Coordinates of C-alpha atoms in Angstrom, one line a residue:
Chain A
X1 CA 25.0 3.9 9.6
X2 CA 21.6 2.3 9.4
X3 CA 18.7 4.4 10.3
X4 CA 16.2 2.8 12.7
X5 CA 13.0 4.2 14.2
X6 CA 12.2 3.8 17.7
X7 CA 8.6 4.0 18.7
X8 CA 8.2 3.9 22.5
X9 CA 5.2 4.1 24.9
X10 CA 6.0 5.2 28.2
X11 CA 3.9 5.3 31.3
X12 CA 1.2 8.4 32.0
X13 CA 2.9 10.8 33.8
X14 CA 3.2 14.4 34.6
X15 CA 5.3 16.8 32.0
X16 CA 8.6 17.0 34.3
X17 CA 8.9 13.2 34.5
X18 CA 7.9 12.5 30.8
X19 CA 11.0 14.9 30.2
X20 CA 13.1 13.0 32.4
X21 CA 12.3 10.0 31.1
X22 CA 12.9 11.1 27.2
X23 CA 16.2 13.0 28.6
X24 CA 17.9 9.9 29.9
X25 CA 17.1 7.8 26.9
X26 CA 18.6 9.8 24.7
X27 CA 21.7 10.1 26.5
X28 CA 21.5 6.6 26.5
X29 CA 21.1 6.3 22.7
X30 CA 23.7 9.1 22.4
X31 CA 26.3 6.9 25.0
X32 CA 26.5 4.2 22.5
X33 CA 27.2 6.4 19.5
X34 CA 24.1 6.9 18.1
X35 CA 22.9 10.5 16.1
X36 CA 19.1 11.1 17.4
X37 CA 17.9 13.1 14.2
X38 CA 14.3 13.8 15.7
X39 CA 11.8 13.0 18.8
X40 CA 8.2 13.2 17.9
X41 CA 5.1 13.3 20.4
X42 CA 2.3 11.5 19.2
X43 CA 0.2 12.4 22.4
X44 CA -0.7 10.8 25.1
X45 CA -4.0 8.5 24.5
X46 CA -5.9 5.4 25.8
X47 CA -4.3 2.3 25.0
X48 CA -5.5 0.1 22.6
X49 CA -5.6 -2.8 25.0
X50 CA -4.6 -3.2 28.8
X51 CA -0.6 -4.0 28.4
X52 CA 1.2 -5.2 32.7
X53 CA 4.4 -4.1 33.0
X54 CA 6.3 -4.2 35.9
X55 CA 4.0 -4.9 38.1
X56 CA 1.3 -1.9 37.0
X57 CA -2.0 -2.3 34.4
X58 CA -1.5 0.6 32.5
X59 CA -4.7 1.9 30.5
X60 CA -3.0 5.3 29.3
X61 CA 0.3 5.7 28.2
X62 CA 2.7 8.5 26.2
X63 CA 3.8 7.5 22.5
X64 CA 7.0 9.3 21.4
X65 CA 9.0 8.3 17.8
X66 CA 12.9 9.0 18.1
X67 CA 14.1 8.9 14.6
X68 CA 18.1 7.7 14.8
X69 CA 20.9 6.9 13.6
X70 CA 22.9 4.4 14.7
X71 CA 25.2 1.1 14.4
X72 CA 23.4 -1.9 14.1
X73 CA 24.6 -3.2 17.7
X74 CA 22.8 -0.8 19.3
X75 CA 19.4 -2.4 18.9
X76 CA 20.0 -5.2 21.8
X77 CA 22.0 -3.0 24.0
X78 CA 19.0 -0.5 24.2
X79 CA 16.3 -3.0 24.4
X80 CA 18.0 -4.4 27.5
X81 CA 18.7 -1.1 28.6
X82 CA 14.7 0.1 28.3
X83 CA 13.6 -3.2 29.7
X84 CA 15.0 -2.6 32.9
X85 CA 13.0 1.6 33.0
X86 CA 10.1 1.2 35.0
X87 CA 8.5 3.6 33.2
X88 CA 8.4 2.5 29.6
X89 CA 5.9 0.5 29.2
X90 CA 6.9 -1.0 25.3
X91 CA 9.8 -0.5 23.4
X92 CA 10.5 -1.5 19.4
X93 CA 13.5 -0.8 16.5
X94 CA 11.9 -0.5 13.6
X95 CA 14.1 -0.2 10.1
X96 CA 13.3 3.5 9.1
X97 CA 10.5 3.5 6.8
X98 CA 11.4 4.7 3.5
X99 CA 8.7 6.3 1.6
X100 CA 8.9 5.0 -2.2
X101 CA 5.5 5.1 -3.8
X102 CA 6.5 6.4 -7.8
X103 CA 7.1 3.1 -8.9
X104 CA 3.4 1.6 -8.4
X105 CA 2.8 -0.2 -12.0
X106 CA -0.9 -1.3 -11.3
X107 CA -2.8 -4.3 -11.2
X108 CA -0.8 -6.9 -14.1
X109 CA -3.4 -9.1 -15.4
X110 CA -2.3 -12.7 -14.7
X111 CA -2.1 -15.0 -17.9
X112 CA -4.0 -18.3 -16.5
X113 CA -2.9 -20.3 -19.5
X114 CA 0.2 -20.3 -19.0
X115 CA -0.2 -21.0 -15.4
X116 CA -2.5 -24.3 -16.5
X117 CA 0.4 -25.7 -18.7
X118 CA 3.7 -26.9 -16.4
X119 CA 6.6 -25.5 -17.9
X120 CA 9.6 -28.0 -18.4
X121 CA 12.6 -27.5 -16.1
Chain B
X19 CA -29.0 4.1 -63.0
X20 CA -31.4 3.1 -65.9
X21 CA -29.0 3.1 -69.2
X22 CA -27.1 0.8 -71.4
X23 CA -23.8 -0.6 -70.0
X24 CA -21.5 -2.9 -70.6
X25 CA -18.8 -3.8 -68.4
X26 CA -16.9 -7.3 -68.2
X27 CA -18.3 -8.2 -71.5
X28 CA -22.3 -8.3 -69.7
X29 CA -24.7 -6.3 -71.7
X30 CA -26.6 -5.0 -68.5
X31 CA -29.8 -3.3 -69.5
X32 CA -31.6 -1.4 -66.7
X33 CA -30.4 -1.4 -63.2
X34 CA -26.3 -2.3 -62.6
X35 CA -25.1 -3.5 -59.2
X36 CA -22.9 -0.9 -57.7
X37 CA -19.9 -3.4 -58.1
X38 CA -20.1 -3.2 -61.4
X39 CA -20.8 0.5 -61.6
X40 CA -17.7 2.6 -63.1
X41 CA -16.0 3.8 -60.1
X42 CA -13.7 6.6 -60.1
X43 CA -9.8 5.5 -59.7
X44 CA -7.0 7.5 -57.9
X45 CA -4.9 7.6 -61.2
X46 CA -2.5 9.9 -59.6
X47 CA -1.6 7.5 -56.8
X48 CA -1.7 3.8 -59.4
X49 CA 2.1 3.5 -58.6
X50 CA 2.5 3.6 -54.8
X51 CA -0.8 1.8 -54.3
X52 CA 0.5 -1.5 -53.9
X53 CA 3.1 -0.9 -50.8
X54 CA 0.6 2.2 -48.7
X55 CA -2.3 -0.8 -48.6
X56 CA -0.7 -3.0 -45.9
X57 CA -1.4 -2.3 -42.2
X58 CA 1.2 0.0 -40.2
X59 CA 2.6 -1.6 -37.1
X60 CA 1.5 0.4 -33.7
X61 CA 0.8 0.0 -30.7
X62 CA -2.7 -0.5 -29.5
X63 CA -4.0 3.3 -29.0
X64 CA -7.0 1.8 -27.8
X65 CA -5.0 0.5 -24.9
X66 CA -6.6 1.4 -21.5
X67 CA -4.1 2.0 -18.5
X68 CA -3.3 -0.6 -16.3
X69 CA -6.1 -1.1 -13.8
X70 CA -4.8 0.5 -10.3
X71 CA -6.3 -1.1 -6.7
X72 CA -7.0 1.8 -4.2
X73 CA -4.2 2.1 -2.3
X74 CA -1.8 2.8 -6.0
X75 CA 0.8 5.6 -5.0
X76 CA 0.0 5.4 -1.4
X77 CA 2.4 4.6 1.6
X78 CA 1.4 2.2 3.8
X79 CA 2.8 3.2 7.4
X80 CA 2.0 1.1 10.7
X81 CA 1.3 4.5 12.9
X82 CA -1.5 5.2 9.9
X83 CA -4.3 3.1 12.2
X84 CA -7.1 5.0 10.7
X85 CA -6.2 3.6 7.4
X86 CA -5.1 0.0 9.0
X87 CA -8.9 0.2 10.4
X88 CA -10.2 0.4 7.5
X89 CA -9.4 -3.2 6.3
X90 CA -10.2 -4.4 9.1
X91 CA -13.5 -6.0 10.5
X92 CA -15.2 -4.0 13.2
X93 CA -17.0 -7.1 14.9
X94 CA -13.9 -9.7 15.4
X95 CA -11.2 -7.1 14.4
X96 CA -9.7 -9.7 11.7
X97 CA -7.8 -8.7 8.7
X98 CA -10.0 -8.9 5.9
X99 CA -9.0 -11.3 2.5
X100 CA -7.7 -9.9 -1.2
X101 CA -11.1 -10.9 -2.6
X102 CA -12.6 -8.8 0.2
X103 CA -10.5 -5.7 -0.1
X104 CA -9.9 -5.9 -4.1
X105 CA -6.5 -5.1 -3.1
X106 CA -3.0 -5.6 -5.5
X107 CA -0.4 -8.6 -4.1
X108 CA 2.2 -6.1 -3.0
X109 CA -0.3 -3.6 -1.2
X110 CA -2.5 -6.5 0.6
X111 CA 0.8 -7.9 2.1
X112 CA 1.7 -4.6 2.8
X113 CA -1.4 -3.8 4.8
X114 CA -1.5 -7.1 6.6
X115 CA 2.6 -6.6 7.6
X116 CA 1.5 -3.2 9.2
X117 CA -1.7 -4.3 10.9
X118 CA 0.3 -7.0 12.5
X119 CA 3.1 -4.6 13.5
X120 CA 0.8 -2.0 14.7
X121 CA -1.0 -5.0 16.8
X122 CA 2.3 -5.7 18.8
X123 CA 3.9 -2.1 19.2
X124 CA 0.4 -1.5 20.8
X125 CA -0.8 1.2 17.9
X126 CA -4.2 -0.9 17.0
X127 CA -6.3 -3.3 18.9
X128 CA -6.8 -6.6 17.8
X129 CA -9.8 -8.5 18.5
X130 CA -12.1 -4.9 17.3
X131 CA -11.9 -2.0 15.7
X132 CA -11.3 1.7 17.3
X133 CA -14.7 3.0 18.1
X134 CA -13.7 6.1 16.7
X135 CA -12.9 5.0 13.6
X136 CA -16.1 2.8 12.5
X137 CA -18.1 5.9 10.9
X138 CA -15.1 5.7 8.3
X139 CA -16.1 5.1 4.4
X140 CA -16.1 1.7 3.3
X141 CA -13.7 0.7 1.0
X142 CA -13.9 -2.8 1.4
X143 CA -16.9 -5.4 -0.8
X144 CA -18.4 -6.3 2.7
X145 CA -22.2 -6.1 3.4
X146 CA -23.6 -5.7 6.6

């Protein structure tokens, strides 16, 4: 199964509701058969603009990264699904990131000549 | 070298250019002399490595916005060009991918630059 990343921003609230929040969408993920591998906190901060969601101006907001595992049909499901919570404020799947970095040849110099002279098909 | 000598049929009397000076000969090597004379084939080893941009080796990640900031302008917030940031093809369309990303997910603003993050060094050939 593909892994996806899901980086959500939920409203500013107290710990007990955060949790609550977080607990349900999990279940959720874990309802339609996905493996949640890890659920990062990134902190709670200022927003980096002003973003209205149903019906509120939030300036502050909660980031949290679930890392998952899942079949691909889960990404529309769940975006419904955490468009209808009130207290997510902007959801996004996002292909896990795969870190590979080795490979990095360095700059090629680009041979101009043969660029100035059209090559015959 | 002020003597008589003859060399090539010349009578030279006095001073002899060096050419025509007797010069001493490897006799022990007259055989192989002709094939060791040509040039062996190798690779440059004056070669320098291939020139690496800045950001060589290192992953570009949208929830990095400190290093997104970096290429960014602080004044209007706009990405910044390759002949700006001196940047390789695949890294500068890396960079602008994330910025972008970060822009939507709400990670970076867009029309400036974090506040926090404009006493950063300067990577980038801007002047101001």
């Amino acid at each position: 199964m593909p892994r996806y990343e899901l980086a959500l921003i939920l409203k500013a609230m107290q710990r007990p509701e955060t949790a609550a929040v977080l607990k349900r969408t999990v279940e959720a993920l874990m309802e339609r058969g996905a493996i949640v591998r890890n659920l990062e906190n990134l902190g709670e901060r200022a927003l980096p603009y002003k973003i209205s969601k149903h019906n509120h101006r939030h300036r502050r907001g909660g980031y949290f990264l679930v890392d998952l595992e899942g079949p691909p049909s889960i990404v529309s499901t769940m975006m419904d699904h955490l468009g209808r919570d009130i207290d997510v404020i902007r959801r996004a799947f996002i292909k896990y990131p795969v870190s590979k970095t080795e490979e990095c040849s360095g700059i090629v110099p680009v041979n101009y000549e043969d660029k100035l002279i059209p090559k015959k098909k | 070298m002020a003597a008589l000598a003859v060399r090539c049929g010349r009578l030279y009397c006095g001073w002899v250019p060096a050419l025509m000076r007797e010069r001493p000969c490897r006799l022990q090597h007259q055989g192989a002399a002709v094939q060791s004379d040509m040039p062996i084939e190798m690779e440059n080893p004056y070669k320098e490595p291939p020139k690496k941009c800045i950001l060589c080796g290192i992953n570009v990640d949208y929830k990095n916005v400190q290093l997104l900031s970096q290429f960014v302008s602080p004044y209007s917030g706009r990405i910044y060009g390759r002949h700006i940031t001196g940047l390789c093809d695949k890294k500068q369309r890396e960079i602008s991918k994330a910025i972008k990303r970060a822009h939507i997910l709400g990670f970076m603003p867009v029309m400036f630059k974090n506040p926090s993050f404009l006493t950063d060094p300067k990577i980038c050939n801007v002047k101001y």
